[in-house]
mmCIF file of C-alpha atoms in Angstrom:
data_model
loop_
_atom_site.group_PDB
_atom_site.id
_atom_site.type_symbol
_atom_site.label_atom_id
_atom_site.label_comp_id
_atom_site.label_asym_id
_atom_site.label_seq_id
_atom_site.Cartn_x
_atom_site.Cartn_y
_atom_site.Cartn_z
ATOM 1 C CA MET A 22 -8.211 -41.967 -46.721
ATOM 2 C CA ARG A 23 -6.724 -43.993 -43.886
ATOM 3 C CA THR A 24 -6.162 -42.418 -40.472
ATOM 4 C CA ILE A 25 -2.563 -41.703 -39.443
ATOM 5 C CA GLY A 26 -1.655 -42.119 -35.775
ATOM 6 C CA LEU A 27 1.261 -40.053 -34.485
ATOM 7 C CA ILE A 28 3.124 -40.592 -31.222
ATOM 8 C CA GLY A 29 4.649 -37.137 -30.847
ATOM 9 C CA GLY A 30 6.173 -34.703 -28.418
ATOM 10 C CA MET A 31 9.732 -36.071 -28.668
ATOM 11 C CA SER A 32 10.252 -33.169 -29.172
ATOM 12 C CA TRP A 33 7.150 -31.214 -30.117
ATOM 13 C CA GLU A 34 9.383 -29.009 -32.276
ATOM 14 C CA SER A 35 9.788 -31.837 -34.781
ATOM 15 C CA THR A 36 6.273 -33.203 -34.257
ATOM 16 C CA ALA A 37 5.019 -29.882 -35.614
ATOM 17 C CA VAL A 38 7.088 -30.549 -38.746
ATOM 18 C CA TYR A 39 5.408 -33.948 -39.121
ATOM 19 C CA TYR A 40 1.940 -32.421 -38.871
ATOM 20 C CA ARG A 41 2.694 -29.673 -41.369
ATOM 21 C CA ARG A 42 4.443 -31.975 -43.849
ATOM 22 C CA ILE A 43 1.695 -34.609 -43.765
ATOM 23 C CA ASN A 44 -1.006 -32.043 -44.409
ATOM 24 C CA GLU A 45 0.992 -30.255 -47.097
ATOM 25 C CA GLN A 46 1.530 -33.520 -48.947
ATOM 26 C CA VAL A 47 -2.135 -34.509 -48.726
ATOM 27 C CA ARG A 48 -3.186 -31.113 -50.049
ATOM 28 C CA GLU A 49 -0.639 -31.351 -52.871
ATOM 29 C CA ARG A 50 -1.845 -34.799 -53.899
ATOM 30 C CA LEU A 51 -5.594 -34.274 -53.495
ATOM 31 C CA GLY A 52 -5.890 -30.523 -54.048
ATOM 32 C CA GLY A 53 -8.466 -28.075 -52.808
ATOM 33 C CA LEU A 54 -9.115 -27.995 -49.079
ATOM 34 C CA HIS A 55 -8.062 -31.589 -48.437
ATOM 35 C CA SER A 56 -6.088 -32.310 -45.294
ATOM 36 C CA ALA A 57 -4.943 -35.462 -43.550
ATOM 37 C CA ASP A 58 -6.995 -37.601 -41.186
ATOM 38 C CA VAL A 59 -4.634 -37.585 -38.190
ATOM 39 C CA LEU A 60 -4.753 -38.688 -34.567
ATOM 40 C CA MET A 61 -1.937 -37.683 -32.225
ATOM 41 C CA HIS A 62 -0.819 -38.506 -28.728
ATOM 42 C CA SER A 63 1.876 -36.050 -27.662
ATOM 43 C CA VAL A 64 3.815 -37.243 -24.627
ATOM 44 C CA ASP A 65 5.752 -35.212 -22.051
ATOM 45 C CA PHE A 66 9.288 -35.351 -23.466
ATOM 46 C CA ASP A 67 10.884 -34.736 -20.087
ATOM 47 C CA ASP A 68 9.521 -38.076 -18.859
ATOM 48 C CA ILE A 69 10.944 -39.856 -21.899
ATOM 49 C CA VAL A 70 14.357 -38.199 -21.565
ATOM 50 C CA ARG A 71 14.580 -39.216 -17.907
ATOM 51 C CA MET A 72 13.966 -42.840 -18.930
ATOM 52 C CA GLN A 73 16.552 -42.591 -21.722
ATOM 53 C CA ARG A 74 19.200 -41.255 -19.367
ATOM 54 C CA ALA A 75 18.393 -43.911 -16.766
ATOM 55 C CA GLY A 76 18.541 -46.685 -19.365
ATOM 56 C CA ASP A 77 14.907 -47.523 -18.595
ATOM 57 C CA TRP A 78 14.022 -48.564 -22.111
ATOM 58 C CA ALA A 79 11.469 -51.062 -20.814
ATOM 59 C CA GLY A 80 9.595 -48.203 -19.146
ATOM 60 C CA ALA A 81 9.819 -46.142 -22.305
ATOM 61 C CA ALA A 82 8.483 -49.075 -24.305
ATOM 62 C CA ARG A 83 5.512 -49.415 -21.956
ATOM 63 C CA THR A 84 4.767 -45.707 -22.287
ATOM 64 C CA LEU A 85 4.868 -45.650 -26.083
ATOM 65 C CA ALA A 86 3.046 -48.966 -26.371
ATOM 66 C CA GLY A 87 0.245 -47.451 -24.295
ATOM 67 C CA SER A 88 0.166 -44.469 -26.646
ATOM 68 C CA ALA A 89 0.010 -46.764 -29.668
ATOM 69 C CA ARG A 90 -2.830 -48.822 -28.190
ATOM 70 C CA GLY A 91 -4.759 -45.632 -27.474
ATOM 71 C CA LEU A 92 -4.330 -44.458 -31.063
ATOM 72 C CA GLU A 93 -5.485 -47.823 -32.376
ATOM 73 C CA ARG A 94 -8.572 -47.766 -30.150
ATOM 74 C CA ALA A 95 -9.328 -44.240 -31.371
ATOM 75 C CA GLY A 96 -9.343 -45.415 -34.986
ATOM 76 C CA ALA A 97 -5.795 -45.041 -36.330
ATOM 77 C CA ASP A 98 -4.913 -47.331 -39.240
ATOM 78 C CA CYS A 99 -1.155 -47.001 -38.700
ATOM 79 C CA VAL A 100 1.214 -45.604 -36.086
ATOM 80 C CA LEU A 101 4.364 -43.508 -36.401
ATOM 81 C CA ILE A 102 6.840 -42.880 -33.587
ATOM 82 C CA CYS A 103 7.865 -39.300 -34.399
ATOM 83 C CA THR A 104 11.486 -39.644 -33.318
ATOM 84 C CA ASN A 105 14.439 -41.731 -34.473
ATOM 85 C CA THR A 106 15.893 -42.596 -31.072
ATOM 86 C CA MET A 107 12.735 -44.212 -29.747
ATOM 87 C CA HIS A 108 12.775 -46.690 -32.614
ATOM 88 C CA LYS A 109 15.116 -48.556 -30.304
ATOM 89 C CA ILE A 110 11.902 -49.962 -28.831
ATOM 90 C CA ALA A 111 9.850 -50.003 -32.058
ATOM 91 C CA ASP A 112 9.483 -53.799 -32.032
ATOM 92 C CA GLU A 113 7.921 -53.696 -28.562
ATOM 93 C CA VAL A 114 5.474 -51.016 -29.672
ATOM 94 C CA GLN A 115 4.528 -52.993 -32.787
ATOM 95 C CA LYS A 116 3.814 -56.075 -30.671
ATOM 96 C CA ALA A 117 1.329 -54.054 -28.602
ATOM 97 C CA ILE A 118 -0.931 -53.239 -31.574
ATOM 98 C CA THR A 119 -2.511 -54.971 -34.553
ATOM 99 C CA ILE A 120 -2.121 -52.060 -37.005
ATOM 100 C CA PRO A 121 1.225 -51.443 -38.731
ATOM 101 C CA LEU A 122 3.953 -49.302 -37.233
ATOM 102 C CA LEU A 123 5.636 -47.402 -40.067
ATOM 103 C CA HIS A 124 9.342 -47.633 -39.222
ATOM 104 C CA ILE A 125 11.469 -44.530 -39.747
ATOM 105 C CA VAL A 126 14.504 -46.535 -40.872
ATOM 106 C CA ASP A 127 12.493 -48.202 -43.631
ATOM 107 C CA ALA A 128 11.132 -44.859 -44.813
ATOM 108 C CA THR A 129 14.645 -43.398 -44.878
ATOM 109 C CA ALA A 130 16.224 -46.412 -46.533
ATOM 110 C CA ALA A 131 13.840 -46.454 -49.499
ATOM 111 C CA PRO A 132 15.380 -43.422 -51.274
ATOM 112 C CA LEU A 133 18.881 -44.455 -50.166
ATOM 113 C CA THR A 134 18.581 -47.761 -51.985
ATOM 114 C CA ARG A 135 16.883 -46.092 -54.956
ATOM 115 C CA ASP A 136 19.806 -43.682 -55.238
ATOM 116 C CA ARG A 137 22.394 -46.430 -54.620
ATOM 117 C CA ILE A 138 23.730 -44.820 -51.465
ATOM 118 C CA THR A 139 25.920 -47.287 -49.568
ATOM 119 C CA ARG A 140 27.937 -45.257 -47.025
ATOM 120 C CA PRO A 141 25.875 -42.405 -45.570
ATOM 121 C CA LEU A 142 26.832 -40.336 -42.563
ATOM 122 C CA LEU A 143 24.298 -40.733 -39.753
ATOM 123 C CA LEU A 144 23.775 -37.552 -37.720
ATOM 124 C CA ALA A 145 21.651 -38.298 -34.670
ATOM 125 C CA THR A 146 21.496 -38.456 -30.888
ATOM 126 C CA ARG A 147 24.226 -40.294 -29.047
ATOM 127 C CA PHE A 148 21.850 -43.231 -28.504
ATOM 128 C CA THR A 149 21.200 -43.593 -32.232
ATOM 129 C CA MET A 150 24.790 -43.001 -33.340
ATOM 130 C CA GLU A 151 26.515 -45.228 -30.801
ATOM 131 C CA GLU A 152 24.026 -48.079 -30.365
ATOM 132 C CA ASP A 153 23.410 -50.466 -33.229
ATOM 133 C CA PHE A 154 19.614 -50.677 -33.497
ATOM 134 C CA TYR A 155 19.400 -48.077 -36.295
ATOM 135 C CA ARG A 156 22.506 -48.956 -38.294
ATOM 136 C CA ALA A 157 21.849 -52.682 -37.918
ATOM 137 C CA ARG A 158 18.438 -52.348 -39.565
ATOM 138 C CA LEU A 159 19.936 -50.321 -42.411
ATOM 139 C CA ARG A 160 22.656 -52.940 -42.837
ATOM 140 C CA SER A 161 20.633 -56.140 -42.516
ATOM 141 C CA ARG A 162 17.535 -55.104 -44.447
ATOM 142 C CA PHE A 163 18.899 -52.698 -47.038
ATOM 143 C CA GLY A 164 22.631 -53.321 -47.373
ATOM 144 C CA VAL A 165 23.439 -49.745 -46.311
ATOM 145 C CA GLU A 166 26.496 -49.371 -44.063
ATOM 146 C CA ALA A 167 26.031 -46.068 -42.268
ATOM 147 C CA MET A 168 28.967 -44.300 -40.670
ATOM 148 C CA VAL A 169 28.862 -41.924 -37.708
ATOM 149 C CA PRO A 170 30.856 -38.799 -36.844
ATOM 150 C CA GLU A 171 34.241 -39.122 -35.220
ATOM 151 C CA ALA A 172 34.159 -39.784 -31.466
ATOM 152 C CA GLU A 173 35.137 -36.207 -30.640
ATOM 153 C CA ASP A 174 32.255 -34.806 -32.723
ATOM 154 C CA ARG A 175 29.438 -36.956 -31.348
ATOM 155 C CA PRO A 176 28.977 -35.112 -28.017
ATOM 156 C CA MET A 177 28.560 -31.823 -29.887
ATOM 157 C CA VAL A 178 25.943 -33.293 -32.238
ATOM 158 C CA HIS A 179 24.033 -34.804 -29.308
ATOM 159 C CA ASP A 180 24.223 -31.639 -27.202
ATOM 160 C CA VAL A 181 23.008 -29.391 -30.022
ATOM 161 C CA ILE A 182 19.991 -31.649 -30.493
ATOM 162 C CA PHE A 183 18.952 -31.757 -26.836
ATOM 163 C CA GLY A 184 20.268 -28.428 -25.623
ATOM 164 C CA GLU A 185 19.234 -26.300 -28.594
ATOM 165 C CA LEU A 186 16.975 -27.789 -31.258
ATOM 166 C CA CYS A 187 14.583 -29.564 -28.877
ATOM 167 C CA CYS A 188 14.243 -26.225 -27.087
ATOM 168 C CA GLY A 189 13.504 -24.287 -30.278
ATOM 169 C CA VAL A 190 16.983 -22.711 -30.432
ATOM 170 C CA VAL A 191 18.745 -22.551 -33.822
ATOM 171 C CA ARG A 192 22.262 -21.102 -33.839
ATOM 172 C CA ASP A 193 24.449 -20.240 -36.823
ATOM 173 C CA GLU A 194 27.542 -21.416 -34.957
ATOM 174 C CA SER A 195 25.984 -24.862 -34.490
ATOM 175 C CA ARG A 196 25.119 -24.969 -38.180
ATOM 176 C CA ALA A 197 28.761 -24.258 -38.984
ATOM 177 C CA LYS A 198 29.868 -27.088 -36.687
ATOM 178 C CA PHE A 199 27.493 -29.535 -38.394
ATOM 179 C CA ARG A 200 28.781 -28.447 -41.800
ATOM 180 C CA ALA A 201 32.317 -29.174 -40.642
ATOM 181 C CA VAL A 202 31.321 -32.640 -39.414
ATOM 182 C CA ILE A 203 29.774 -33.377 -42.817
ATOM 183 C CA ALA A 204 32.891 -32.181 -44.633
ATOM 184 C CA ARG A 205 35.098 -34.423 -42.493
ATOM 185 C CA ALA A 206 32.813 -37.394 -43.164
ATOM 186 C CA ALA A 207 32.953 -36.728 -46.901
ATOM 187 C CA ALA A 208 36.745 -36.889 -46.676
ATOM 188 C CA ARG A 209 36.367 -40.273 -44.948
ATOM 189 C CA GLY A 210 34.241 -41.619 -47.798
ATOM 190 C CA ALA A 211 30.648 -40.753 -46.896
ATOM 191 C CA ASP A 212 28.413 -40.598 -49.976
ATOM 192 C CA ALA A 213 25.346 -38.965 -48.349
ATOM 193 C CA VAL A 214 24.006 -37.568 -45.070
ATOM 194 C CA ILE A 215 21.082 -38.940 -43.064
ATOM 195 C CA LEU A 216 19.439 -36.405 -40.782
ATOM 196 C CA GLY A 217 18.759 -39.189 -38.314
ATOM 197 C CA CYS A 218 17.216 -37.057 -35.590
ATOM 198 C CA THR A 219 13.870 -35.480 -36.314
ATOM 199 C CA GLU A 220 15.037 -32.028 -35.159
ATOM 200 C CA ILE A 221 18.194 -31.731 -37.292
ATOM 201 C CA GLY A 222 16.251 -30.524 -40.308
ATOM 202 C CA LEU A 223 15.458 -27.400 -38.278
ATOM 203 C CA LEU A 224 19.201 -26.577 -38.407
ATOM 204 C CA ILE A 225 20.633 -27.849 -41.687
ATOM 205 C CA GLY A 226 19.457 -28.962 -45.112
ATOM 206 C CA GLN A 227 20.750 -29.689 -48.580
ATOM 207 C CA GLU A 228 22.215 -26.192 -48.858
ATOM 208 C CA ASP A 229 24.614 -27.058 -46.020
ATOM 209 C CA SER A 230 26.117 -30.154 -47.615
ATOM 210 C CA ALA A 231 27.980 -31.057 -50.790
ATOM 211 C CA LEU A 232 26.654 -34.592 -50.221
ATOM 212 C CA PRO A 233 23.009 -35.493 -50.838
ATOM 213 C CA VAL A 234 20.907 -35.051 -47.694
ATOM 214 C CA TYR A 235 18.083 -37.374 -46.613
ATOM 215 C CA ASP A 236 15.832 -35.905 -43.927
ATOM 216 C CA SER A 237 14.283 -38.755 -41.933
ATOM 217 C CA THR A 238 11.467 -36.538 -40.641
ATOM 218 C CA LEU A 239 10.193 -35.598 -44.083
ATOM 219 C CA LEU A 240 10.668 -39.104 -45.471
ATOM 220 C CA HIS A 241 8.790 -40.640 -42.537
ATOM 221 C CA ALA A 242 5.927 -38.170 -42.919
ATOM 222 C CA ASP A 243 5.777 -38.864 -46.657
ATOM 223 C CA ALA A 244 5.609 -42.604 -45.965
ATOM 224 C CA ALA A 245 2.583 -41.964 -43.752
ATOM 225 C CA VAL A 246 0.867 -40.041 -46.547
ATOM 226 C CA ALA A 247 1.624 -42.809 -49.043
ATOM 227 C CA PHE A 248 0.047 -45.315 -46.645
ATOM 228 C CA ALA A 249 -2.975 -43.122 -45.984
ATOM 229 C CA LEU A 250 -3.711 -42.523 -49.665
ATOM 230 C CA ALA A 251 -2.884 -45.968 -51.037
ATOM 231 C CA PRO A 252 -5.787 -47.642 -52.848
ATOM 232 C CA GLU A 253 -7.848 -50.047 -50.811
ATOM 233 C CA PRO A 254 -7.187 -53.674 -51.781
ATOM 234 C CA ALA A 255 -9.764 -55.109 -54.118
ATOM 235 C CA LEU A 256 -12.331 -57.382 -52.496
ATOM 236 C CA VAL A 257 -12.316 -60.980 -53.685
ATOM 237 C CA ALA A 258 -15.757 -62.136 -54.736
#
């Protein structure tokens, strides 16, 4: 089994989901008392949020690159950034290490392409919805043209993530608002929903949408398990 390196804490509410999902999947695949070989560096989210708000993405990249290097030195065979938004600086983090960074967009896109989804709704933080780093990767690498909520809905989605879900608060009224956003997107032609923030799965799931739902947190965690349990390449004599 390969060792999975997690850069977590952004927020720790969703990092806990990663840890549980990874271990559940390893136990399901291997049985018995098996669990995952995991290393984690959990950062102080408040520091990261201050850099996001200040537009200091270079500082954020240095912080996460340092985390990734530490995980590699400790023996990790891969690294995951346990948040969608911080994949804005994923390329910088990958350049800092020699082990692979498992990209959350790639993990999410795999079932989208398998299921022939072409126009999913992307629910995420304002950074992820309104900047192009996430949608551009979906478009250029996988031919998936994601749409985002209407301009008047995006502040609500962003505020629920940071003001509620990242603080461990789950409200029925927020769930109803997200359901309404999904219904409006379906009327605009969306053919699926991407939970493109790692906390959104704490609020809504497939039962809240007539469209198929793809939870980036679970898909990313499953990609880590697939990497960890993949057969070692055969040695050439």
